[in-house]
Coordinates of C-alpha atoms in Angstrom, one line a residue:
X1 CA -0.1 -0.3 0.2
X2 CA 1.6 3.3 -0.5
X3 CA 1.8 5.7 2.6
X4 CA 1.6 8.9 1.7
X5 CA 4.3 11.3 4.1
X6 CA 3.2 14.7 4.6
X7 CA 6.1 15.6 5.8
X8 CA 8.1 17.3 2.5
X9 CA 11.9 17.6 2.6
X10 CA 13.9 18.6 -0.6
X11 CA 16.8 19.7 -2.1
X12 CA 17.3 22.9 -3.6
X13 CA 20.3 22.8 -6.9
X14 CA 23.2 24.5 -6.7
X15 CA 23.3 27.7 -8.3
X16 CA 25.6 26.9 -10.7
X17 CA 25.0 23.2 -11.4
X18 CA 23.8 24.0 -15.2
X19 CA 21.3 21.4 -15.4
X20 CA 19.5 19.8 -13.9
X21 CA 21.0 17.1 -11.6
X22 CA 19.6 12.7 -12.8
X23 CA 17.6 12.8 -10.2
X24 CA 16.5 16.1 -8.9
X25 CA 12.7 15.8 -10.1
X26 CA 12.4 13.0 -6.8
X27 CA 14.4 15.1 -5.0
X28 CA 12.2 18.4 -5.2
X29 CA 8.7 17.1 -4.9
X30 CA 7.5 15.0 -2.9
X31 CA 7.5 10.8 -3.9
X32 CA 5.3 7.7 -2.3
X33 CA 6.6 6.3 0.4
X34 CA 5.3 2.3 -0.2
X35 CA 5.4 -0.1 2.8
X36 CA 5.9 -3.4 0.9
X37 CA 4.9 -6.6 2.7
X38 CA 5.2 -8.8 -0.4
X39 CA 7.2 -9.0 -3.7
X40 CA 5.5 -7.8 -6.0
X41 CA 5.1 -4.3 -4.8
X42 CA 8.5 -4.0 -5.8
X43 CA 9.7 -2.5 -9.0
X44 CA 10.5 -6.0 -11.3
X45 CA 14.0 -3.5 -12.4
X46 CA 15.6 -5.2 -8.6
X47 CA 13.7 -7.6 -8.5
X48 CA 15.4 -9.0 -11.9
X49 CA 18.7 -7.4 -12.4
X50 CA 19.8 -6.7 -15.7
X51 CA 22.9 -5.0 -17.3
X52 CA 20.7 -2.9 -19.5
X53 CA 19.1 -1.5 -17.0
X54 CA 21.6 -1.2 -13.8
X55 CA 20.3 1.0 -11.3
X56 CA 21.6 3.3 -8.4
X57 CA 19.1 3.6 -5.0
X58 CA 20.0 4.6 -1.4
X59 CA 19.7 1.9 1.1
X60 CA 19.6 1.7 4.8
X61 CA 18.1 -1.4 7.2
X62 CA 16.7 -0.4 11.0
X63 CA 16.2 -2.8 13.6
X64 CA 16.3 -3.8 17.1
X65 CA 19.7 -3.7 18.0
X66 CA 21.2 -4.3 14.0
X67 CA 23.9 -7.0 13.6
X68 CA 24.1 -10.6 13.2
X69 CA 22.3 -11.3 17.3
X70 CA 19.4 -7.8 16.4
X71 CA 16.4 -8.3 14.5
X72 CA 16.4 -6.2 11.3
X73 CA 12.9 -5.0 11.4
X74 CA 12.9 -3.0 7.8
X75 CA 14.5 -2.4 4.5
X76 CA 14.2 1.5 2.9
X77 CA 15.1 1.6 -0.8
X78 CA 14.7 4.8 -2.7
X79 CA 14.6 4.8 -6.5
X80 CA 14.1 8.4 -8.2
X81 CA 10.4 8.3 -8.6
X82 CA 9.2 6.4 -4.7
X83 CA 10.3 5.3 -2.0
X84 CA 10.7 1.8 -0.3
X85 CA 10.1 0.3 3.1
X86 CA 10.4 -3.1 3.0
X87 CA 9.2 -4.5 6.1
X88 CA 11.1 -7.4 7.1
X89 CA 8.5 -8.0 10.2
X90 CA 4.9 -8.7 8.3
X91 CA 7.1 -9.6 4.9
X92 CA 9.6 -12.6 6.4
X93 CA 12.0 -14.4 4.8
X94 CA 10.1 -15.2 1.9
X95 CA 10.2 -11.2 1.4
X96 CA 13.4 -11.0 2.4
X97 CA 14.5 -13.3 -0.1
X98 CA 13.4 -12.4 -2.9
X99 CA 15.3 -9.2 -2.4
X100 CA 18.8 -11.5 -2.2
X101 CA 19.3 -11.0 -6.1
X102 CA 19.4 -7.5 -6.1
X103 CA 21.4 -7.1 -2.9
X104 CA 23.8 -9.6 -4.3
X105 CA 24.0 -7.9 -7.7
X106 CA 26.3 -6.1 -9.3
X107 CA 23.5 -4.4 -11.8
X108 CA 23.0 -2.5 -8.4
X109 CA 24.7 0.2 -7.0
X110 CA 23.4 0.1 -3.0
X111 CA 24.3 3.6 -1.5
X112 CA 24.7 3.4 2.0
X113 CA 26.0 5.0 4.8
X114 CA 28.6 3.3 7.1
X115 CA 27.1 -0.7 5.2
X116 CA 28.7 -2.8 8.5
X117 CA 26.4 -3.6 10.9
X118 CA 23.4 -3.4 7.9
X119 CA 25.0 -6.1 6.0
X120 CA 26.3 -8.6 8.9
X121 CA 22.5 -8.7 10.1
X122 CA 21.9 -9.3 6.1
X123 CA 24.1 -12.1 6.7
X124 CA 23.4 -14.3 9.1
X125 CA 19.7 -13.1 9.8
X126 CA 19.0 -13.4 5.8
X127 CA 22.0 -15.3 4.1
X128 CA 22.6 -12.7 2.2
X129 CA 26.2 -11.4 1.2
X130 CA 25.6 -7.7 0.6
X131 CA 27.8 -6.6 -2.8
X132 CA 28.2 -3.7 -5.2
X133 CA 27.6 -0.6 -2.1
X134 CA 29.0 2.6 -1.9
X135 CA 29.5 3.8 1.1
X136 CA 29.5 7.1 1.2
X137 CA 30.9 7.2 5.3
X138 CA 33.9 6.1 2.6
X139 CA 34.0 7.9 0.3
X140 CA 33.9 11.2 2.3
X141 CA 36.9 10.0 4.1
X142 CA 39.0 9.4 0.6
X143 CA 37.6 12.9 -0.5
X144 CA 38.9 14.3 2.1
X145 CA 42.4 12.6 1.8
X146 CA 42.6 13.7 -1.5
X147 CA 42.4 17.4 -0.9
X148 CA 44.9 16.9 1.7
X149 CA 42.8 16.6 5.0
X150 CA 43.5 14.1 7.2
X151 CA 41.2 12.8 9.8
X152 CA 41.8 11.5 13.4
X153 CA 41.3 8.1 13.7
X154 CA 37.3 7.1 14.7
X155 CA 36.5 10.4 13.3
X156 CA 34.1 9.4 11.0
X157 CA 31.7 11.7 9.7
X158 CA 28.0 10.7 10.8
X159 CA 24.7 11.1 8.6
X160 CA 24.1 14.2 10.2
X161 CA 26.8 15.1 9.4
X162 CA 27.3 14.3 5.7
X163 CA 23.7 15.7 5.3
X164 CA 24.5 18.6 6.5
X165 CA 27.5 19.2 4.8
X166 CA 26.9 22.0 1.9
X167 CA 28.9 20.3 -0.1
X168 CA 26.0 17.5 -0.4
X169 CA 23.5 18.7 1.0
X170 CA 23.2 21.6 3.5
X171 CA 19.9 20.5 5.2
X172 CA 20.0 19.2 8.6
X173 CA 18.0 16.4 9.7
X174 CA 16.6 17.7 13.4
X175 CA 14.0 14.3 13.6
X176 CA 17.5 11.9 13.8
X177 CA 17.6 13.6 16.7
X178 CA 14.6 12.9 17.6
X179 CA 14.5 9.5 17.1
X180 CA 17.4 8.4 18.5
X181 CA 16.2 10.2 21.9
X182 CA 13.1 7.1 21.3
X183 CA 14.8 4.8 21.0
X184 CA 17.6 4.7 23.5
X185 CA 13.3 5.5 25.6
X186 CA 12.4 2.0 23.8
X187 CA 15.0 -0.1 21.7
X188 CA 11.7 -2.2 20.3
X189 CA 10.9 1.3 18.9
X190 CA 11.2 -0.3 15.0
X191 CA 9.0 -3.4 16.2
X192 CA 5.7 -1.5 16.6
X193 CA 3.0 -1.8 13.6
X194 CA 0.9 -0.8 12.6
X195 CA 4.2 2.1 11.2
X196 CA 3.5 4.5 12.4
X197 CA 3.9 8.6 10.4
X198 CA 7.1 9.1 12.4
X199 CA 8.1 5.8 11.6
X200 CA 7.7 6.0 8.2
X201 CA 9.4 9.5 8.1
X202 CA 11.9 9.0 9.6
X203 CA 13.2 5.6 7.2
X204 CA 12.6 7.3 4.5
X205 CA 14.3 9.9 5.7
X206 CA 17.0 7.8 6.1
X207 CA 17.4 7.5 2.5
X208 CA 16.1 9.5 0.4
X209 CA 19.2 11.8 -0.4
X210 CA 21.6 9.5 -0.7
X211 CA 21.5 8.8 -4.6
X212 CA 22.1 12.6 -4.9
X213 CA 24.8 12.6 -2.7
X214 CA 26.1 9.6 -3.7
X215 CA 25.7 12.0 -7.3
X216 CA 27.6 15.3 -5.9
X217 CA 30.1 12.4 -4.9
X218 CA 31.2 10.7 -8.0
X219 CA 32.0 13.9 -9.9
X220 CA 35.2 14.8 -6.4
X221 CA 37.1 11.8 -6.7
X222 CA 39.8 10.5 -8.5
X223 CA 40.0 6.8 -10.3
X224 CA 42.6 6.1 -7.6
X225 CA 39.7 6.9 -4.9
X226 CA 37.1 5.2 -6.3
X227 CA 39.3 2.0 -7.0
X228 CA 39.7 2.1 -3.2
X229 CA 35.8 3.4 -2.6
X230 CA 34.8 -0.5 -4.1
X231 CA 37.3 -1.6 -2.5
X232 CA 37.1 -0.9 1.0
X233 CA 32.8 -0.9 0.6
X234 CA 33.8 -4.7 -0.1
X235 CA 35.5 -5.0 2.5
X236 CA 33.4 -3.3 5.2
X237 CA 30.3 -5.2 3.9
X238 CA 32.2 -8.8 5.2
X239 CA 34.4 -8.0 7.7
X240 CA 32.0 -8.7 10.3
X241 CA 30.7 -12.0 8.6
X242 CA 33.5 -13.3 9.4
X243 CA 32.6 -17.2 9.1
X244 CA 35.1 -20.5 9.0
X245 CA 36.1 -20.1 5.3
X246 CA 37.3 -16.8 5.0
X247 CA 34.6 -15.8 2.8
X248 CA 35.7 -17.9 0.1
X249 CA 31.3 -18.0 -1.0
X250 CA 32.1 -14.1 -0.8
X251 CA 31.9 -12.3 -4.6
X252 CA 35.4 -11.4 -5.5
X253 CA 37.0 -8.2 -4.5
X254 CA 36.7 -4.9 -7.6
X255 CA 39.6 -5.8 -10.4
X256 CA 42.4 -3.3 -10.4
X257 CA 41.8 -0.5 -13.1
X258 CA 44.7 -0.5 -15.2
X259 CA 45.2 2.9 -16.0
X260 CA 46.1 3.3 -12.0
X261 CA 49.9 1.3 -13.2
X262 CA 52.1 3.7 -13.8
X263 CA 55.6 2.8 -14.6
X264 CA 54.4 -0.8 -14.5
X265 CA 53.9 -0.4 -10.5
X266 CA 50.4 -0.7 -9.0
X267 CA 48.7 0.9 -5.9
X268 CA 49.1 -1.1 -2.7
X269 CA 46.5 -3.7 -2.2
X270 CA 43.8 -3.1 0.1
X271 CA 43.2 -6.3 2.7
X272 CA 41.1 -6.9 5.3
X273 CA 42.9 -9.6 8.2
X274 CA 40.7 -11.0 11.7
X275 CA 42.3 -11.0 14.7
X276 CA 41.0 -13.7 17.5
X277 CA 42.3 -12.3 20.7
X278 CA 42.8 -15.0 23.4
X279 CA 40.0 -14.9 26.1
X280 CA 40.7 -12.1 28.3
X281 CA 43.4 -10.1 26.7
X282 CA 40.9 -7.6 24.7
X283 CA 41.6 -5.2 27.4
X284 CA 44.8 -5.3 26.6
X285 CA 44.4 -4.1 23.0
X286 CA 42.0 -1.9 24.0
X287 CA 43.5 0.2 27.1
X288 CA 43.0 2.0 29.6
X289 CA 40.0 4.2 28.2
X290 CA 41.0 2.7 24.5
X291 CA 44.6 4.7 25.0
X292 CA 45.7 1.6 23.4
X293 CA 44.4 0.7 20.2
X294 CA 43.8 5.0 19.9
X295 CA 47.7 4.7 19.5
X296 CA 47.4 1.6 17.3
X297 CA 45.4 3.8 14.9
X298 CA 47.8 6.9 14.9
X299 CA 50.4 4.9 13.8
X300 CA 49.1 3.3 11.2
X301 CA 46.9 3.9 8.5
X302 CA 44.7 0.4 8.7
X303 CA 41.2 1.0 10.2
X304 CA 40.8 -1.0 13.7
X305 CA 37.8 -2.5 13.9
X306 CA 36.2 -4.2 17.3
X307 CA 33.1 -5.9 17.7
X308 CA 32.5 -4.7 21.0
X309 CA 29.1 -4.9 22.0
X310 CA 27.6 -6.3 19.6
X311 CA 30.1 -9.0 19.0
X312 CA 31.8 -11.0 17.2
X313 CA 34.1 -9.9 21.3
X314 CA 37.0 -12.1 20.9
X315 CA 37.9 -10.6 17.5
X316 CA 39.5 -7.4 15.5
X317 CA 39.5 -6.3 12.8
X318 CA 42.2 -4.2 10.6
X319 CA 41.0 -2.8 7.1
X320 CA 43.8 -1.1 4.8
X321 CA 47.2 -1.1 2.2
X322 CA 48.8 -4.6 2.6
X323 CA 51.6 -3.0 4.8
X324 CA 50.5 -0.9 6.7
X325 CA 47.1 -4.0 7.8
X326 CA 51.1 -6.2 8.8
X327 CA 52.6 -3.3 10.9
X328 CA 48.9 -3.6 13.2
X329 CA 49.1 -6.9 13.5
X330 CA 52.8 -7.0 14.4
X331 CA 51.9 -4.2 17.1
X332 CA 48.3 -6.0 18.4
X333 CA 50.0 -8.9 18.6
X334 CA 52.7 -7.6 20.2
X335 CA 50.3 -6.0 22.9
X336 CA 48.6 -10.0 24.0

């Protein structure tokens, strides 16, 4: 059924855009929001991915303690002409399995902000290996690097911060704070049915701007950064989905474009390493008030992620260039 949201949000095109953005109609007008409980309510081009009808969609998931052990409740899909809220509670596994080909397809680009826990939930709850993502959090960091700005460890741009940046949106997302307060008061917020007006609006607003942000970021990223974005997105999707076969059942990583070769030399490969930490030793890794792990992050040009409360609790995930990953591994082993 269609749920018409009374809340109209839009992004004005920059005055120097020189023309219409591919998604300007969806951004400047109120698009319908559909609550989906059956696969037949989704666009055919999404359900049956095709190389001749490639798509770019905004993507996100909501749930209770979203991870392998939590509960994925809603999956949001933003198209140029509509937003679809896939109700994983009402539609169940049958509906989510119908979405599996699209979520694993190379022909559908899923634009998401911080894909790690969403991917973990999809993998462990529905057997879906999220593929071909553009993570706007990673893209933001790469653009900052291109422009000579270095961020400090753990200084990741939030979704609210990204929307507020005038280079990409320049809008205030006050409702996000309201929803966070409600989630803190009642962690089961996303499980209630029927969906309230606030739930529909909040879920839709988490994805409606992502395609626009995608096109703005693609204009800024150079070839080297685009390759890094594809590789890191793939590594972030799989990092918390650790299993016994070392990701052998996941799609291969994107190939390096030939034009990145300089004098026969290629940029250093980026990898994911998973370190198992012996029981009782995670405190040595983290240190007092996080001082130990912070010092490691500061001396290595690699992302170091810890499962924390959501898990897995006894593993450290390292993503980055091979030399920097090996350096981080050596320091971590020394600490334990």
